Amino acid sequence: TTIDIAAQRAAAEAVELVLAEQGEDRRVGQAAALALDDQGGVRVMVGGRDYDQSQFNRATQARRQPGSSFKYFIYLAAMENGLTPWSVRDDSPITISIPGQPDWTPGNYTEEFHGPVTLTSAYANSFNMVAIRVANEIGGDRVIDAARRLGVTSPLANYHSLALGAQEITLLEMVSAYGAMAADGNRVEAHGVTRIRRASSDEVMWSWRPANRGRVIEERPFRYM
């Protein structure tokens, strides 16, 4: 298998420690952890606090809002559609009119605004206003296409709040998508078994081969990201 036993134990301890320290304050009773290598091998998977308490695997089954980690797809799509890390956009208040609904006026996490900033600075500091403006500029469909190409399969709707990661996907999808960057722009396919051998002769009966390993991030945006 691909599992790293020492890392698996450390991850389980880390999940328990985080829940013990913060779970009660945040009213959270479960958590998950997942790590892949650059070939997609599952090195660590913790699906919950205690398998006896719950057999629901939160690493592969639970859909949660990814929040600002979703901005990865926005800036990748931006680099694929003519923008650069040095492109400047405005981090300032924005109000979006939505037919049949109240106007939407999002804010930054710190409730501060920083004016004209490079996309590098906006991404590094997770400025929401720039992410929304960039997503609107290049189009939400292109953002969704980037997410799909890198392995997100959960339903995604082209809403304005998509830019802030307000839709639900699995931890496995997000880790696999980020894995493409570690894999030199190639798609990462998660797997837990590398080969099956006969116990009597050590003959390899089956070995894992990626089915869709192709390049999903082209050279230019890959260099920028």
PDB file of C-alpha atoms in Angstrom, residues 21-209:
ATOM      1  CA  GLU A  21      -7.964  22.044  21.951  1.00  0.00           C
ATOM      2  CA  GLN A  22     -10.533  23.696  19.692  1.00  0.00           C
ATOM      3  CA  GLY A  23     -13.421  21.322  19.128  1.00  0.00           C
ATOM      4  CA  GLU A  24     -15.554  22.427  22.052  1.00  0.00           C
ATOM      5  CA  ASP A  25     -15.137  26.152  21.332  1.00  0.00           C
ATOM      6  CA  ARG A  26     -16.047  25.633  17.679  1.00  0.00           C
ATOM      7  CA  ARG A  27     -18.739  23.052  18.474  1.00  0.00           C
ATOM      8  CA  VAL A  28     -16.926  20.497  16.303  1.00  0.00           C
ATOM      9  CA  GLY A  29     -16.728  16.833  17.212  1.00  0.00           C
ATOM     10  CA  GLN A  30     -15.005  15.387  14.142  1.00  0.00           C
ATOM     11  CA  ALA A  31     -12.207  16.278  11.727  1.00  0.00           C
ATOM     12  CA  ALA A  32     -10.242  14.698   8.893  1.00  0.00           C
ATOM     13  CA  ALA A  33      -6.706  14.655   7.497  1.00  0.00           C
ATOM     14  CA  LEU A  34      -5.406  13.577   4.104  1.00  0.00           C
ATOM     15  CA  ALA A  35      -2.013  13.641   2.387  1.00  0.00           C
ATOM     16  CA  LEU A  36      -1.015  12.421  -1.085  1.00  0.00           C
ATOM     17  CA  ASP A  37       2.392  12.126  -2.702  1.00  0.00           C
ATOM     18  CA  ASP A  38       3.008  13.611  -6.141  1.00  0.00           C
ATOM     19  CA  GLN A  39       1.929  10.365  -7.789  1.00  0.00           C
ATOM     20  CA  GLY A  40      -1.405  10.355  -5.965  1.00  0.00           C
ATOM     21  CA  GLY A  41      -0.432   7.724  -3.413  1.00  0.00           C
ATOM     22  CA  VAL A  42      -2.421   8.148  -0.199  1.00  0.00           C
ATOM     23  CA  ARG A  43       0.227   8.587   2.490  1.00  0.00           C
ATOM     24  CA  VAL A  44      -2.203   9.620   5.239  1.00  0.00           C
ATOM     25  CA  MET A  45      -5.964   9.315   5.591  1.00  0.00           C
ATOM     26  CA  VAL A  46      -7.868  10.037   8.777  1.00  0.00           C
ATOM     27  CA  GLY A  47     -11.591   9.968   8.137  1.00  0.00           C
ATOM     28  CA  GLY A  48     -12.707  10.970  11.609  1.00  0.00           C
ATOM     29  CA  ARG A  49     -11.950  10.993  15.281  1.00  0.00           C
ATOM     30  CA  ASP A  50     -12.897   7.425  16.092  1.00  0.00           C
ATOM     31  CA  TYR A  51     -14.093   4.707  13.730  1.00  0.00           C
ATOM     32  CA  ASP A  52     -16.124   3.104  16.533  1.00  0.00           C
ATOM     33  CA  GLN A  53     -18.034   6.375  16.968  1.00  0.00           C
ATOM     34  CA  SER A  54     -18.604   6.983  13.257  1.00  0.00           C
ATOM     35  CA  GLN A  55     -17.781   5.036  10.102  1.00  0.00           C
ATOM     36  CA  PHE A  56     -18.467   8.074   7.880  1.00  0.00           C
ATOM     37  CA  ASN A  57     -15.205   8.953   6.108  1.00  0.00           C
ATOM     38  CA  ARG A  58     -14.878  12.725   6.210  1.00  0.00           C
ATOM     39  CA  ALA A  59     -11.833  12.692   3.956  1.00  0.00           C
ATOM     40  CA  THR A  60     -13.679  11.130   1.014  1.00  0.00           C
ATOM     41  CA  GLN A  61     -17.420  11.422   1.699  1.00  0.00           C
ATOM     42  CA  ALA A  62     -18.038  14.697   3.524  1.00  0.00           C
ATOM     43  CA  ARG A  63     -18.673  17.744   1.344  1.00  0.00           C
ATOM     44  CA  ARG A  64     -17.661  21.015   2.987  1.00  0.00           C
ATOM     45  CA  GLN A  65     -17.111  24.571   1.807  1.00  0.00           C
ATOM     46  CA  PRO A  66     -13.414  24.922   0.895  1.00  0.00           C
ATOM     47  CA  GLY A  67     -13.407  28.667   1.595  1.00  0.00           C
ATOM     48  CA  SER A  68     -10.354  30.585   0.438  1.00  0.00           C
ATOM     49  CA  SER A  69      -8.501  27.450  -0.668  1.00  0.00           C
ATOM     50  CA  PHE A  70     -10.831  27.552  -3.695  1.00  0.00           C
ATOM     51  CA  LYS A  71      -9.054  30.721  -4.886  1.00  0.00           C
ATOM     52  CA  TYR A  72      -6.379  28.394  -6.282  1.00  0.00           C
ATOM     53  CA  PHE A  73      -8.706  27.690  -9.211  1.00  0.00           C
ATOM     54  CA  ILE A  74      -9.527  31.377  -9.721  1.00  0.00           C
ATOM     55  CA  TYR A  75      -5.927  32.467 -10.047  1.00  0.00           C
ATOM     56  CA  LEU A  76      -5.015  29.440 -12.160  1.00  0.00           C
ATOM     57  CA  ALA A  77      -7.844  30.297 -14.564  1.00  0.00           C
ATOM     58  CA  ALA A  78      -6.664  33.914 -14.518  1.00  0.00           C
ATOM     59  CA  MET A  79      -3.116  32.908 -15.497  1.00  0.00           C
ATOM     60  CA  GLU A  80      -4.570  30.733 -18.273  1.00  0.00           C
ATOM     61  CA  ASN A  81      -6.546  33.661 -19.656  1.00  0.00           C
ATOM     62  CA  GLY A  82      -3.976  36.393 -20.053  1.00  0.00           C
ATOM     63  CA  LEU A  83      -3.408  37.761 -16.556  1.00  0.00           C
ATOM     64  CA  THR A  84      -0.045  37.576 -14.806  1.00  0.00           C
ATOM     65  CA  PRO A  85       1.113  37.649 -11.172  1.00  0.00           C
ATOM     66  CA  TRP A  86       1.916  41.335 -11.718  1.00  0.00           C
ATOM     67  CA  SER A  87      -1.537  42.281 -12.987  1.00  0.00           C
ATOM     68  CA  VAL A  88      -3.142  44.843 -10.678  1.00  0.00           C
ATOM     69  CA  ARG A  89      -6.723  44.774  -9.465  1.00  0.00           C
ATOM     70  CA  ASP A  90      -8.547  46.806  -6.845  1.00  0.00           C
ATOM     71  CA  ASP A  91      -9.112  45.549  -3.323  1.00  0.00           C
ATOM     72  CA  SER A  92     -12.012  47.820  -2.488  1.00  0.00           C
ATOM     73  CA  PRO A  93     -15.654  47.364  -1.446  1.00  0.00           C
ATOM     74  CA  ILE A  94     -17.981  45.867  -4.014  1.00  0.00           C
ATOM     75  CA  THR A  95     -21.742  45.388  -4.212  1.00  0.00           C
ATOM     76  CA  ILE A  96     -23.241  42.957  -6.704  1.00  0.00           C
ATOM     77  CA  SER A  97     -26.868  43.096  -7.777  1.00  0.00           C
ATOM     78  CA  ILE A  98     -28.526  39.683  -8.038  1.00  0.00           C
ATOM     79  CA  PRO A  99     -31.945  39.574  -9.743  1.00  0.00           C
ATOM     80  CA  GLY A 100     -34.685  38.554  -7.328  1.00  0.00           C
ATOM     81  CA  GLN A 101     -32.398  38.690  -4.301  1.00  0.00           C
ATOM     82  CA  PRO A 102     -30.932  41.354  -2.009  1.00  0.00           C
ATOM     83  CA  ASP A 103     -27.698  42.975  -3.173  1.00  0.00           C
ATOM     84  CA  TRP A 104     -24.571  41.089  -2.127  1.00  0.00           C
ATOM     85  CA  THR A 105     -21.874  43.107  -0.348  1.00  0.00           C
ATOM     86  CA  PRO A 106     -19.076  40.774   0.766  1.00  0.00           C
ATOM     87  CA  GLY A 107     -16.050  41.854   2.766  1.00  0.00           C
ATOM     88  CA  ASN A 108     -12.488  40.846   3.545  1.00  0.00           C
ATOM     89  CA  TYR A 109     -11.763  38.674   6.573  1.00  0.00           C
ATOM     90  CA  THR A 110     -10.033  41.572   8.344  1.00  0.00           C
ATOM     91  CA  GLU A 111     -12.709  44.074   7.262  1.00  0.00           C
ATOM     92  CA  GLU A 112      -9.916  46.190   5.770  1.00  0.00           C
ATOM     93  CA  PHE A 113      -9.259  47.149   2.134  1.00  0.00           C
ATOM     94  CA  HIS A 114      -5.932  47.788   0.458  1.00  0.00           C
ATOM     95  CA  GLY A 115      -6.643  49.513  -2.860  1.00  0.00           C
ATOM     96  CA  PRO A 116      -4.744  48.530  -6.031  1.00  0.00           C
ATOM     97  CA  VAL A 117      -2.680  45.362  -5.452  1.00  0.00           C
ATOM     98  CA  THR A 118      -0.943  42.789  -7.614  1.00  0.00           C
ATOM     99  CA  LEU A 119      -2.573  39.394  -8.016  1.00  0.00           C
ATOM    100  CA  THR A 120       0.428  37.921  -6.200  1.00  0.00           C
ATOM    101  CA  SER A 121      -0.327  40.041  -3.145  1.00  0.00           C
ATOM    102  CA  ALA A 122      -4.064  39.409  -3.403  1.00  0.00           C
ATOM    103  CA  TYR A 123      -3.572  35.640  -3.559  1.00  0.00           C
ATOM    104  CA  ALA A 124      -0.951  35.560  -0.797  1.00  0.00           C
ATOM    105  CA  ASN A 125      -3.134  37.643   1.522  1.00  0.00           C
ATOM    106  CA  SER A 126      -6.434  36.085   0.418  1.00  0.00           C
ATOM    107  CA  PHE A 127      -8.140  39.374  -0.438  1.00  0.00           C
ATOM    108  CA  ASN A 128     -11.749  38.481  -1.198  1.00  0.00           C
ATOM    109  CA  MET A 129     -12.570  41.557  -3.263  1.00  0.00           C
ATOM    110  CA  VAL A 130      -9.819  40.844  -5.784  1.00  0.00           C
ATOM    111  CA  ALA A 131     -10.809  37.189  -6.072  1.00  0.00           C
ATOM    112  CA  ILE A 132     -14.407  38.194  -6.799  1.00  0.00           C
ATOM    113  CA  ARG A 133     -13.356  40.799  -9.371  1.00  0.00           C
ATOM    114  CA  VAL A 134     -10.998  38.371 -11.127  1.00  0.00           C
ATOM    115  CA  ALA A 135     -13.600  35.588 -11.183  1.00  0.00           C
ATOM    116  CA  ASN A 136     -16.157  37.989 -12.672  1.00  0.00           C
ATOM    117  CA  GLU A 137     -13.619  39.256 -15.196  1.00  0.00           C
ATOM    118  CA  ILE A 138     -12.571  35.884 -16.589  1.00  0.00           C
ATOM    119  CA  GLY A 139     -15.948  34.222 -16.001  1.00  0.00           C
ATOM    120  CA  GLY A 140     -17.072  31.662 -13.451  1.00  0.00           C
ATOM    121  CA  ASP A 141     -17.317  28.974 -16.134  1.00  0.00           C
ATOM    122  CA  ARG A 142     -13.567  29.162 -16.666  1.00  0.00           C
ATOM    123  CA  VAL A 143     -12.969  28.838 -12.937  1.00  0.00           C
ATOM    124  CA  ILE A 144     -15.206  25.767 -12.820  1.00  0.00           C
ATOM    125  CA  ASP A 145     -13.415  24.334 -15.862  1.00  0.00           C
ATOM    126  CA  ALA A 146     -10.065  24.675 -14.085  1.00  0.00           C
ATOM    127  CA  ALA A 147     -11.443  22.915 -11.002  1.00  0.00           C
ATOM    128  CA  ARG A 148     -12.921  20.123 -13.120  1.00  0.00           C
ATOM    129  CA  ARG A 149      -9.681  19.616 -15.035  1.00  0.00           C
ATOM    130  CA  LEU A 150      -7.730  19.205 -11.796  1.00  0.00           C
ATOM    131  CA  GLY A 151     -10.141  16.631 -10.397  1.00  0.00           C
ATOM    132  CA  VAL A 152     -13.102  18.318  -8.681  1.00  0.00           C
ATOM    133  CA  THR A 153     -16.187  16.260  -9.484  1.00  0.00           C
ATOM    134  CA  SER A 154     -18.725  17.642  -6.986  1.00  0.00           C
ATOM    135  CA  PRO A 155     -21.482  19.883  -8.418  1.00  0.00           C
ATOM    136  CA  LEU A 156     -20.384  23.505  -8.877  1.00  0.00           C
ATOM    137  CA  ALA A 157     -22.762  26.313  -9.817  1.00  0.00           C
ATOM    138  CA  ASN A 158     -21.671  29.575 -11.390  1.00  0.00           C
ATOM    139  CA  TYR A 159     -22.745  31.827  -8.515  1.00  0.00           C
ATOM    140  CA  HIS A 160     -20.863  34.956  -7.453  1.00  0.00           C
ATOM    141  CA  SER A 161     -20.060  33.330  -4.096  1.00  0.00           C
ATOM    142  CA  LEU A 162     -18.131  30.614  -5.968  1.00  0.00           C
ATOM    143  CA  ALA A 163     -15.145  32.971  -5.724  1.00  0.00           C
ATOM    144  CA  LEU A 164     -15.162  32.601  -1.932  1.00  0.00           C
ATOM    145  CA  GLY A 165     -15.430  28.828  -1.917  1.00  0.00           C
ATOM    146  CA  ALA A 166     -19.037  28.825  -0.787  1.00  0.00           C
ATOM    147  CA  GLN A 167     -19.934  25.529  -2.462  1.00  0.00           C
ATOM    148  CA  GLU A 168     -19.289  22.061  -1.140  1.00  0.00           C
ATOM    149  CA  ILE A 169     -16.623  19.597  -2.233  1.00  0.00           C
ATOM    150  CA  THR A 170     -14.658  16.799  -0.581  1.00  0.00           C
ATOM    151  CA  LEU A 171     -11.248  16.980   1.029  1.00  0.00           C
ATOM    152  CA  LEU A 172     -10.036  14.299  -1.394  1.00  0.00           C
ATOM    153  CA  GLU A 173     -10.985  16.454  -4.383  1.00  0.00           C
ATOM    154  CA  MET A 174      -9.153  19.491  -3.006  1.00  0.00           C
ATOM    155  CA  VAL A 175      -5.992  17.600  -2.070  1.00  0.00           C
ATOM    156  CA  SER A 176      -5.907  15.886  -5.471  1.00  0.00           C
ATOM    157  CA  ALA A 177      -6.356  19.226  -7.242  1.00  0.00           C
ATOM    158  CA  TYR A 178      -3.541  20.861  -5.299  1.00  0.00           C
ATOM    159  CA  GLY A 179      -1.460  17.765  -6.005  1.00  0.00           C
ATOM    160  CA  ALA A 180      -1.343  18.700  -9.688  1.00  0.00           C
ATOM    161  CA  MET A 181       0.933  21.595  -8.792  1.00  0.00           C
ATOM    162  CA  ALA A 182       3.305  19.255  -6.944  1.00  0.00           C
ATOM    163  CA  ALA A 183       3.196  16.855  -9.907  1.00  0.00           C
ATOM    164  CA  ASP A 184       4.590  19.385 -12.402  1.00  0.00           C
ATOM    165  CA  GLY A 185       1.165  20.206 -13.763  1.00  0.00           C
ATOM    166  CA  ASN A 186       0.005  16.607 -14.246  1.00  0.00           C
ATOM    167  CA  ARG A 187      -3.278  15.290 -12.937  1.00  0.00           C
ATOM    168  CA  VAL A 188      -3.041  13.354  -9.689  1.00  0.00           C
ATOM    169  CA  GLU A 189      -5.195  10.251  -9.211  1.00  0.00           C
ATOM    170  CA  ALA A 190      -5.535   9.137  -5.611  1.00  0.00           C
ATOM    171  CA  HIS A 191      -4.866   5.466  -4.928  1.00  0.00           C
ATOM    172  CA  GLY A 192      -4.000   3.380  -1.896  1.00  0.00           C
ATOM    173  CA  VAL A 193      -2.607   0.163  -3.429  1.00  0.00           C
ATOM    174  CA  THR A 194       0.492  -0.004  -5.623  1.00  0.00           C
ATOM    175  CA  ARG A 195       0.687  -3.740  -6.318  1.00  0.00           C
ATOM    176  CA  ILE A 196      -0.636  -7.157  -5.385  1.00  0.00           C
ATOM    177  CA  ARG A 197       1.791 -10.083  -5.147  1.00  0.00           C
ATOM    178  CA  ARG A 198       1.395 -13.798  -4.614  1.00  0.00           C
ATOM    179  CA  ALA A 199       2.515 -14.791  -1.141  1.00  0.00           C
ATOM    180  CA  SER A 200       3.963 -18.084  -2.363  1.00  0.00           C
ATOM    181  CA  SER A 201       6.108 -16.841  -5.258  1.00  0.00           C
ATOM    182  CA  ASP A 202       6.303 -13.058  -4.877  1.00  0.00           C
ATOM    183  CA  GLU A 203       4.898 -12.802  -8.405  1.00  0.00           C
ATOM    184  CA  VAL A 204       3.288  -9.414  -9.107  1.00  0.00           C
ATOM    185  CA  MET A 205      -0.319 -10.124 -10.085  1.00  0.00           C
ATOM    186  CA  TRP A 206      -1.390  -6.471 -10.450  1.00  0.00           C
ATOM    187  CA  SER A 207       0.241  -3.069 -10.242  1.00  0.00           C
ATOM    188  CA  TRP A 208      -1.297   0.380 -10.244  1.00  0.00           C
ATOM    189  CA  ARG A 209      -1.089   2.477 -13.392  1.00  0.00           C
TER     190      ARG A 209
END
